[in-house]
PDB file of N, CA and C in Angstrom:
ATOM      1  N   ARG A   7     -15.580  -0.959  15.635  1.00 55.00           N
ATOM      2  CA  ARG A   7     -15.614  -2.172  16.277  1.00 55.00           C
ATOM      3  C   ARG A   7     -14.789  -3.392  16.339  1.00 55.00           C
ATOM      4  N   ASP A   8     -14.520  -4.107  17.370  1.00 63.00           N
ATOM      5  CA  ASP A   8     -13.518  -4.954  17.573  1.00 63.00           C
ATOM      6  C   ASP A   8     -13.786  -5.941  17.194  1.00 63.00           C
ATOM      7  N   LEU A   9     -12.647  -7.146  16.395  1.00 67.00           N
ATOM      8  CA  LEU A   9     -12.801  -7.764  15.600  1.00 67.00           C
ATOM      9  C   LEU A   9     -12.769  -9.515  16.448  1.00 67.00           C
ATOM     10  N   GLY A  10     -11.875  -8.688  17.835  1.00 77.00           N
ATOM     11  CA  GLY A  10     -11.646  -9.998  18.704  1.00 77.00           C
ATOM     12  C   GLY A  10     -10.669 -10.986  17.989  1.00 77.00           C
ATOM     13  N   LEU A  11      -9.632 -10.069  17.441  1.00 80.00           N
ATOM     14  CA  LEU A  11      -8.140 -10.727  17.390  1.00 80.00           C
ATOM     15  C   LEU A  11      -7.189 -11.390  18.216  1.00 80.00           C
ATOM     16  N   ASP A  12      -6.659 -12.378  18.288  1.00 85.00           N
ATOM     17  CA  ASP A  12      -5.613 -12.528  19.145  1.00 85.00           C
ATOM     18  C   ASP A  12      -4.362 -11.657  19.264  1.00 85.00           C
ATOM     19  N   PRO A  13      -3.570 -11.705  19.745  1.00 86.00           N
ATOM     20  CA  PRO A  13      -2.468 -10.644  19.569  1.00 86.00           C
ATOM     21  C   PRO A  13      -0.864 -11.266  18.033  1.00 86.00           C
ATOM     22  N   LEU A  14      -1.288 -12.703  17.881  1.00 89.00           N
ATOM     23  CA  LEU A  14      -0.610 -13.165  16.835  1.00 89.00           C
ATOM     24  C   LEU A  14      -1.504 -12.849  15.526  1.00 89.00           C
ATOM     25  N   ALA A  15      -2.876 -12.880  15.644  1.00 86.00           N
ATOM     26  CA  ALA A  15      -3.411 -12.504  14.249  1.00 86.00           C
ATOM     27  C   ALA A  15      -2.922 -10.934  14.193  1.00 86.00           C
ATOM     28  N   ALA A  16      -3.124 -10.203  15.217  1.00 84.00           N
ATOM     29  CA  ALA A  16      -3.002  -8.529  14.792  1.00 84.00           C
ATOM     30  C   ALA A  16      -1.422  -8.806  14.386  1.00 84.00           C
ATOM     31  N   ALA A  17      -0.410  -9.342  14.862  1.00 89.00           N
ATOM     32  CA  ALA A  17       0.680  -8.997  14.468  1.00 89.00           C
ATOM     33  C   ALA A  17       0.951  -9.850  13.158  1.00 89.00           C
ATOM     34  N   SER A  18       0.226 -10.262  12.497  1.00 91.00           N
ATOM     35  CA  SER A  18       0.511 -11.311  11.168  1.00 91.00           C
ATOM     36  C   SER A  18       0.031 -10.161  10.088  1.00 91.00           C
ATOM     37  N   THR A  19      -0.869  -9.031  10.638  1.00 90.00           N
ATOM     38  CA  THR A  19      -1.624  -7.918  10.062  1.00 90.00           C
ATOM     39  C   THR A  19      -0.547  -7.127   9.518  1.00 90.00           C
ATOM     40  N   LEU A  20       0.026  -7.063  10.501  1.00 92.00           N
ATOM     41  CA  LEU A  20       1.261  -5.843  10.331  1.00 92.00           C
ATOM     42  C   LEU A  20       2.404  -6.443   9.514  1.00 92.00           C
ATOM     43  N   THR A  21       2.425  -7.960   9.883  1.00 94.00           N
ATOM     44  CA  THR A  21       3.225  -8.434   8.804  1.00 94.00           C
ATOM     45  C   THR A  21       2.731  -8.729   7.189  1.00 94.00           C
ATOM     46  N   ALA A  22       1.807  -8.669   7.029  1.00 94.00           N
ATOM     47  CA  ALA A  22       1.070  -8.534   6.116  1.00 94.00           C
ATOM     48  C   ALA A  22       1.257  -7.052   5.278  1.00 94.00           C
ATOM     49  N   LEU A  23       1.172  -6.100   6.312  1.00 94.00           N
ATOM     50  CA  LEU A  23       1.496  -4.602   5.623  1.00 94.00           C
ATOM     51  C   LEU A  23       2.813  -4.332   5.362  1.00 94.00           C
ATOM     52  N   GLY A  24       3.765  -4.745   5.945  1.00 94.00           N
ATOM     53  CA  GLY A  24       5.021  -4.636   5.743  1.00 94.00           C
ATOM     54  C   GLY A  24       5.455  -5.399   4.248  1.00 94.00           C
ATOM     55  N   THR A  25       4.998  -7.029   4.215  1.00 95.00           N
ATOM     56  CA  THR A  25       5.308  -7.341   3.342  1.00 95.00           C
ATOM     57  C   THR A  25       4.731  -6.484   1.624  1.00 95.00           C
ATOM     58  N   GLY A  26       3.505  -6.370   1.986  1.00 94.00           N
ATOM     59  CA  GLY A  26       3.095  -5.669   0.827  1.00 94.00           C
ATOM     60  C   GLY A  26       3.796  -4.264   0.644  1.00 94.00           C
ATOM     61  N   GLY A  27       4.433  -3.440   1.786  1.00 93.00           N
ATOM     62  CA  GLY A  27       5.095  -2.339   1.221  1.00 93.00           C
ATOM     63  C   GLY A  27       6.404  -2.757   0.510  1.00 93.00           C
ATOM     64  N   LEU A  28       7.092  -3.779   1.170  1.00 93.00           N
ATOM     65  CA  LEU A  28       8.308  -4.393   0.153  1.00 93.00           C
ATOM     66  C   LEU A  28       8.143  -4.752  -1.299  1.00 93.00           C
ATOM     67  N   VAL A  29       6.879  -5.036  -1.579  1.00 93.00           N
ATOM     68  CA  VAL A  29       6.582  -5.400  -2.944  1.00 93.00           C
ATOM     69  C   VAL A  29       6.449  -4.232  -3.572  1.00 93.00           C
ATOM     70  N   GLY A  30       5.773  -3.308  -3.091  1.00 91.00           N
ATOM     71  CA  GLY A  30       5.004  -1.970  -3.422  1.00 91.00           C
ATOM     72  C   GLY A  30       6.545  -1.300  -4.093  1.00 91.00           C
ATOM     73  N   ARG A  31       7.451  -1.120  -2.976  1.00 90.00           N
ATOM     74  CA  ARG A  31       8.485  -0.293  -3.230  1.00 90.00           C
ATOM     75  C   ARG A  31       9.298  -0.862  -4.679  1.00 90.00           C
ATOM     76  N   ALA A  32       9.121  -2.314  -4.263  1.00 88.00           N
ATOM     77  CA  ALA A  32      10.447  -2.746  -5.677  1.00 88.00           C
ATOM     78  C   ALA A  32       9.533  -2.495  -6.724  1.00 88.00           C
ATOM     79  N   ILE A  33       8.434  -2.887  -6.878  1.00 90.00           N
ATOM     80  CA  ILE A  33       7.700  -2.614  -7.873  1.00 90.00           C
ATOM     81  C   ILE A  33       7.416  -0.919  -8.710  1.00 90.00           C
ATOM     82  N   SER A  34       7.079  -0.291  -7.997  1.00 88.00           N
ATOM     83  CA  SER A  34       6.838   1.064  -8.242  1.00 88.00           C
ATOM     84  C   SER A  34       7.611   1.873  -8.861  1.00 88.00           C
ATOM     85  N   GLY A  35       9.142   1.313  -9.032  1.00 84.00           N
ATOM     86  CA  GLY A  35      10.047   1.898  -9.553  1.00 84.00           C
ATOM     87  C   GLY A  35       9.930   1.979 -11.409  1.00 84.00           C
ATOM     88  N   VAL A  36       9.622   0.515 -11.416  1.00 88.00           N
ATOM     89  CA  VAL A  36       9.350  -0.003 -12.487  1.00 88.00           C
ATOM     90  C   VAL A  36       8.116   0.436 -13.494  1.00 88.00           C
ATOM     91  N   LEU A  37       7.227   0.083 -12.645  1.00 85.00           N
ATOM     92  CA  LEU A  37       5.795   0.905 -12.868  1.00 85.00           C
ATOM     93  C   LEU A  37       5.599   2.528 -13.558  1.00 85.00           C
ATOM     94  N   SER A  38       6.601   3.120 -12.883  1.00 85.00           N
ATOM     95  CA  SER A  38       6.716   4.574 -13.270  1.00 85.00           C
ATOM     96  C   SER A  38       7.176   4.840 -14.391  1.00 85.00           C
ATOM     97  N   ASP A  39       8.203   4.089 -14.252  1.00 86.00           N
ATOM     98  CA  ASP A  39       9.191   4.026 -15.552  1.00 86.00           C
ATOM     99  C   ASP A  39       8.099   3.543 -16.716  1.00 86.00           C
ATOM    100  N   ARG A  40       7.209   2.807 -16.533  1.00 90.00           N
ATOM    101  CA  ARG A  40       6.717   2.189 -17.719  1.00 90.00           C
ATOM    102  C   ARG A  40       5.416   3.550 -18.069  1.00 90.00           C
ATOM    103  N   ILE A  41       4.660   3.804 -17.228  1.00 89.00           N
ATOM    104  CA  ILE A  41       3.191   4.531 -16.964  1.00 89.00           C
ATOM    105  C   ILE A  41       3.270   6.206 -16.612  1.00 89.00           C
ATOM    106  N   GLY A  42       4.670   6.256 -16.357  1.00 86.00           N
ATOM    107  CA  GLY A  42       4.666   7.579 -15.598  1.00 86.00           C
ATOM    108  C   GLY A  42       4.452   7.609 -14.143  1.00 86.00           C
ATOM    109  N   ARG A  43       4.916   9.081 -13.448  1.00 85.00           N
ATOM    110  CA  ARG A  43       4.917   9.125 -12.166  1.00 85.00           C
ATOM    111  C   ARG A  43       3.674   9.758 -11.509  1.00 85.00           C
ATOM    112  N   MET A  44       2.790  10.381 -12.416  1.00 88.00           N
ATOM    113  CA  MET A  44       1.635  10.781 -12.024  1.00 88.00           C
ATOM    114  C   MET A  44       0.521   9.445 -12.120  1.00 88.00           C
ATOM    115  N   PRO A  45       0.283   8.976 -13.238  1.00 90.00           N
ATOM    116  CA  PRO A  45      -0.747   7.979 -13.348  1.00 90.00           C
ATOM    117  C   PRO A  45      -0.253   6.888 -12.389  1.00 90.00           C
ATOM    118  N   GLY A  46       0.923   6.494 -12.034  1.00 88.00           N
ATOM    119  CA  GLY A  46       1.078   5.971 -10.599  1.00 88.00           C
ATOM    120  C   GLY A  46       0.765   5.999  -9.862  1.00 88.00           C
ATOM    121  N   LEU A  47       1.073   7.392  -9.249  1.00 89.00           N
ATOM    122  CA  LEU A  47       0.404   7.901  -7.933  1.00 89.00           C
ATOM    123  C   LEU A  47      -0.844   8.120  -8.130  1.00 89.00           C
ATOM    124  N   VAL A  48      -1.626   8.401  -9.056  1.00 91.00           N
ATOM    125  CA  VAL A  48      -3.276   8.549  -9.051  1.00 91.00           C
ATOM    126  C   VAL A  48      -3.739   6.879  -8.989  1.00 91.00           C
ATOM    127  N   MET A  49      -2.923   5.773  -9.462  1.00 92.00           N
ATOM    128  CA  MET A  49      -3.134   4.478  -9.370  1.00 92.00           C
ATOM    129  C   MET A  49      -2.851   3.890  -7.748  1.00 92.00           C
ATOM    130  N   SER A  50      -2.075   4.428  -6.805  1.00 92.00           N
ATOM    131  CA  SER A  50      -1.368   4.556  -5.702  1.00 92.00           C
ATOM    132  C   SER A  50      -2.622   5.118  -4.892  1.00 92.00           C
ATOM    133  N   LEU A  51      -2.817   6.316  -4.713  1.00 93.00           N
ATOM    134  CA  LEU A  51      -4.095   6.780  -3.824  1.00 93.00           C
ATOM    135  C   LEU A  51      -5.337   6.369  -4.410  1.00 93.00           C
ATOM    136  N   SER A  52      -5.701   5.413  -5.483  1.00 95.00           N
ATOM    137  CA  SER A  52      -6.973   5.187  -5.531  1.00 95.00           C
ATOM    138  C   SER A  52      -7.114   3.619  -4.849  1.00 95.00           C
ATOM    139  N   LEU A  53      -5.595   2.933  -4.765  1.00 95.00           N
ATOM    140  CA  LEU A  53      -5.088   1.439  -4.177  1.00 95.00           C
ATOM    141  C   LEU A  53      -5.736   1.886  -2.879  1.00 95.00           C
ATOM    142  N   GLN A  54      -5.083   3.110  -2.142  1.00 95.00           N
ATOM    143  CA  GLN A  54      -5.457   3.325  -0.760  1.00 95.00           C
ATOM    144  C   GLN A  54      -6.446   3.774  -0.224  1.00 95.00           C
ATOM    145  N   MET A  55      -7.123   4.460  -1.361  1.00 96.00           N
ATOM    146  CA  MET A  55      -8.750   4.421  -0.907  1.00 96.00           C
ATOM    147  C   MET A  55      -9.316   2.923  -0.944  1.00 96.00           C
ATOM    148  N   LEU A  56      -9.310   2.481  -1.624  1.00 97.00           N
ATOM    149  CA  LEU A  56      -9.780   1.186  -1.987  1.00 97.00           C
ATOM    150  C   LEU A  56      -9.541   0.162  -0.629  1.00 97.00           C
ATOM    151  N   ALA A  57      -8.345   0.189  -0.290  1.00 96.00           N
ATOM    152  CA  ALA A  57      -7.695  -0.522   0.933  1.00 96.00           C
ATOM    153  C   ALA A  57      -8.721   0.206   2.072  1.00 96.00           C
ATOM    154  N   PHE A  58      -8.734   1.548   2.185  1.00 95.00           N
ATOM    155  CA  PHE A  58      -9.533   1.934   3.292  1.00 95.00           C
ATOM    156  C   PHE A  58     -11.134   1.320   3.689  1.00 95.00           C
ATOM    157  N   PHE A  59     -11.833   1.007   2.518  1.00 96.00           N
ATOM    158  CA  PHE A  59     -12.864   0.801   2.017  1.00 96.00           C
ATOM    159  C   PHE A  59     -12.694  -0.862   2.445  1.00 96.00           C
ATOM    160  N   GLY A  60     -11.698  -1.314   2.265  1.00 95.00           N
ATOM    161  CA  GLY A  60     -11.780  -2.477   2.478  1.00 95.00           C
ATOM    162  C   GLY A  60     -11.760  -2.813   4.465  1.00 95.00           C
ATOM    163  N   PHE A  61     -10.883  -2.119   4.923  1.00 91.00           N
ATOM    164  CA  PHE A  61     -10.644  -2.041   6.210  1.00 91.00           C
ATOM    165  C   PHE A  61     -11.986  -1.994   6.663  1.00 91.00           C
ATOM    166  N   ALA A  62     -13.033  -1.107   6.189  1.00 91.00           N
ATOM    167  CA  ALA A  62     -14.336  -0.746   6.905  1.00 91.00           C
ATOM    168  C   ALA A  62     -15.168  -1.916   7.108  1.00 91.00           C
ATOM    169  N   VAL A  63     -15.215  -2.548   5.544  1.00 92.00           N
ATOM    170  CA  VAL A  63     -16.001  -3.913   5.594  1.00 92.00           C
ATOM    171  C   VAL A  63     -15.283  -5.298   5.747  1.00 92.00           C
ATOM    172  N   SER A  64     -14.534  -5.372   6.332  1.00 87.00           N
ATOM    173  CA  SER A  64     -13.701  -6.625   6.519  1.00 87.00           C
ATOM    174  C   SER A  64     -14.537  -7.118   8.132  1.00 87.00           C
ATOM    175  N   SER A  65     -15.004  -8.441   7.733  1.00 83.00           N
ATOM    176  CA  SER A  65     -15.034  -8.968   9.098  1.00 83.00           C
ATOM    177  C   SER A  65     -14.336 -10.308   9.841  1.00 83.00           C
ATOM    178  N   GLY A  66     -13.116 -10.133   9.487  1.00 83.00           N
ATOM    179  CA  GLY A  66     -12.408 -11.417   9.669  1.00 83.00           C
ATOM    180  C   GLY A  66     -11.015 -11.127   9.768  1.00 83.00           C
ATOM    181  N   TYR A  67     -10.218 -12.004  10.283  1.00 87.00           N
ATOM    182  CA  TYR A  67      -8.627 -11.701  10.101  1.00 87.00           C
ATOM    183  C   TYR A  67      -8.305 -11.944   8.440  1.00 87.00           C
ATOM    184  N   VAL A  68      -8.747 -12.639   7.842  1.00 90.00           N
ATOM    185  CA  VAL A  68      -8.410 -12.868   6.201  1.00 90.00           C
ATOM    186  C   VAL A  68      -8.399 -11.741   5.538  1.00 90.00           C
ATOM    187  N   GLY A  69      -9.657 -11.035   6.018  1.00 91.00           N
ATOM    188  CA  GLY A  69      -9.510  -9.878   4.947  1.00 91.00           C
ATOM    189  C   GLY A  69      -8.947  -9.014   5.326  1.00 91.00           C
ATOM    190  N   LEU A  70      -9.079  -8.841   6.715  1.00 91.00           N
ATOM    191  CA  LEU A  70      -8.174  -7.254   7.446  1.00 91.00           C
ATOM    192  C   LEU A  70      -6.572  -7.603   7.079  1.00 91.00           C
ATOM    193  N   ALA A  71      -6.300  -9.036   6.791  1.00 93.00           N
ATOM    194  CA  ALA A  71      -4.617  -9.327   6.564  1.00 93.00           C
ATOM    195  C   ALA A  71      -4.649  -8.661   4.713  1.00 93.00           C
ATOM    196  N   ALA A  72      -5.080  -9.335   4.057  1.00 95.00           N
ATOM    197  CA  ALA A  72      -5.021  -8.930   2.333  1.00 95.00           C
ATOM    198  C   ALA A  72      -5.315  -7.333   2.286  1.00 95.00           C
ATOM    199  N   TRP A  73      -6.252  -6.618   2.864  1.00 95.00           N
ATOM    200  CA  TRP A  73      -6.417  -5.244   2.795  1.00 95.00           C
ATOM    201  C   TRP A  73      -5.052  -4.520   3.521  1.00 95.00           C
ATOM    202  N   SER A  74      -4.538  -5.154   4.487  1.00 95.00           N
ATOM    203  CA  SER A  74      -3.051  -4.748   4.697  1.00 95.00           C
ATOM    204  C   SER A  74      -2.398  -4.356   4.138  1.00 95.00           C
ATOM    205  N   ALA A  75      -1.905  -5.838   3.498  1.00 96.00           N
ATOM    206  CA  ALA A  75      -1.085  -6.015   1.912  1.00 96.00           C
ATOM    207  C   ALA A  75      -1.390  -5.359   1.359  1.00 96.00           C
ATOM    208  N   VAL A  76      -2.616  -4.978   0.489  1.00 96.00           N
ATOM    209  CA  VAL A  76      -2.842  -4.269  -0.532  1.00 96.00           C
ATOM    210  C   VAL A  76      -2.785  -2.560   0.045  1.00 96.00           C
ATOM    211  N   TYR A  77      -2.833  -2.241   1.418  1.00 96.00           N
ATOM    212  CA  TYR A  77      -2.571  -1.113   1.660  1.00 96.00           C
ATOM    213  C   TYR A  77      -0.740  -0.665   2.090  1.00 96.00           C
ATOM    214  N   GLY A  78      -0.132  -1.265   2.517  1.00 95.00           N
ATOM    215  CA  GLY A  78       1.095  -1.151   2.198  1.00 95.00           C
ATOM    216  C   GLY A  78       1.721  -1.063   0.983  1.00 95.00           C
ATOM    217  N   PHE A  79       1.445  -1.799  -0.513  1.00 95.00           N
ATOM    218  CA  PHE A  79       1.694  -1.859  -1.104  1.00 95.00           C
ATOM    219  C   PHE A  79       1.498  -0.579  -1.887  1.00 95.00           C
ATOM    220  N   ALA A  80       0.256  -0.042  -1.806  1.00 94.00           N
ATOM    221  CA  ALA A  80      -0.103   1.214  -2.235  1.00 94.00           C
ATOM    222  C   ALA A  80       0.835   2.248  -1.827  1.00 94.00           C
ATOM    223  N   TYR A  81       0.775   2.271  -0.188  1.00 93.00           N
ATOM    224  CA  TYR A  81       1.520   3.520   0.295  1.00 93.00           C
ATOM    225  C   TYR A  81       2.921   3.695   0.208  1.00 93.00           C
ATOM    226  N   SER A  82       3.581   2.210  -0.127  1.00 91.00           N
ATOM    227  CA  SER A  82       4.831   2.623  -0.108  1.00 91.00           C
ATOM    228  C   SER A  82       5.218   2.828  -1.507  1.00 91.00           C
ATOM    229  N   ALA A  83       4.528   2.338  -2.621  1.00 89.00           N
ATOM    230  CA  ALA A  83       4.694   2.822  -3.552  1.00 89.00           C
ATOM    231  C   ALA A  83       4.344   4.568  -3.937  1.00 89.00           C
ATOM    232  N   GLY A  84       3.052   4.904  -3.437  1.00 86.00           N
ATOM    233  CA  GLY A  84       3.167   6.037  -3.187  1.00 86.00           C
ATOM    234  C   GLY A  84       4.316   7.178  -2.760  1.00 86.00           C
ATOM    235  N   SER A  85       4.764   6.683  -1.603  1.00 84.00           N
ATOM    236  CA  SER A  85       6.019   7.346  -1.254  1.00 84.00           C
ATOM    237  C   SER A  85       7.002   7.216  -2.296  1.00 84.00           C
ATOM    238  N   VAL A  86       7.408   6.284  -2.707  1.00 82.00           N
ATOM    239  CA  VAL A  86       8.446   6.401  -3.703  1.00 82.00           C
ATOM    240  C   VAL A  86       7.998   7.362  -4.925  1.00 82.00           C
ATOM    241  N   LEU A  87       6.686   7.340  -5.315  1.00 79.00           N
ATOM    242  CA  LEU A  87       6.603   8.149  -6.792  1.00 79.00           C
ATOM    243  C   LEU A  87       6.337   9.117  -6.358  1.00 79.00           C
ATOM    244  N   PHE A  88       6.089   9.823  -5.038  1.00 77.00           N
ATOM    245  CA  PHE A  88       5.840  10.931  -4.595  1.00 77.00           C
ATOM    246  C   PHE A  88       6.714  12.045  -4.177  1.00 77.00           C
ATOM    247  N   ARG A  89       8.240  11.401  -4.480  1.00 71.00           N
ATOM    248  CA  ARG A  89       9.482  12.251  -4.077  1.00 71.00           C
ATOM    249  C   ARG A  89       9.795  12.784  -5.659  1.00 71.00           C
ATOM    250  N   ARG A  90      10.302  14.020  -5.083  1.00 67.00           N
ATOM    251  CA  ARG A  90      10.755  14.671  -6.619  1.00 67.00           C
ATOM    252  C   ARG A  90      12.197  13.618  -7.090  1.00 67.00           C
ATOM    253  N   PRO A  91      12.292  13.654  -8.235  1.00 65.00           N
ATOM    254  CA  PRO A  91      13.659  13.186  -8.806  1.00 65.00           C
ATOM    255  C   PRO A  91      14.599  14.151  -8.491  1.00 65.00           C
ATOM    256  N   GLN A  92      15.666  13.000  -8.211  1.00 68.00           N
ATOM    257  CA  GLN A  92      17.221  13.683  -8.165  1.00 68.00           C
ATOM    258  C   GLN A  92      17.897  14.328  -9.343  1.00 68.00           C
ATOM    259  N   ALA A  93      18.187  15.329  -9.544  1.00 66.00           N
ATOM    260  CA  ALA A  93      18.999  15.569 -10.685  1.00 66.00           C
ATOM    261  C   ALA A  93      20.246  14.645 -11.233  1.00 66.00           C
ATOM    262  N   GLN A  94      20.333  14.050 -12.041  1.00 68.00           N
ATOM    263  CA  GLN A  94      21.641  13.414 -11.744  1.00 68.00           C
ATOM    264  C   GLN A  94      22.823  14.103 -12.278  1.00 68.00           C
ATOM    265  N   PRO A  95      24.347  13.724 -11.570  1.00 67.00           N
ATOM    266  CA  PRO A  95      25.185  14.135 -11.866  1.00 67.00           C
ATOM    267  C   PRO A  95      26.101  14.580 -13.289  1.00 67.00           C
TER     268      PRO A  95
END
């Protein structure tokens, strides 16, 4: 269904997605050091699932922007945690 957002509001949701992604990349390394890669990855995938549910039930701009930030955080954290660690020289 169409939420009827103007182009500026739609662009702002993409900004929220990117901002969430920046924060997710910054925090995911520290998170993985504290709790491990696999628990962090499970949390990331769970947050992505929750964000998809949030997208489905959002009825306006504020909800859509908030869930976009959550999805950006979870996706970027997952992409960092999913990579195989590099061997140290």
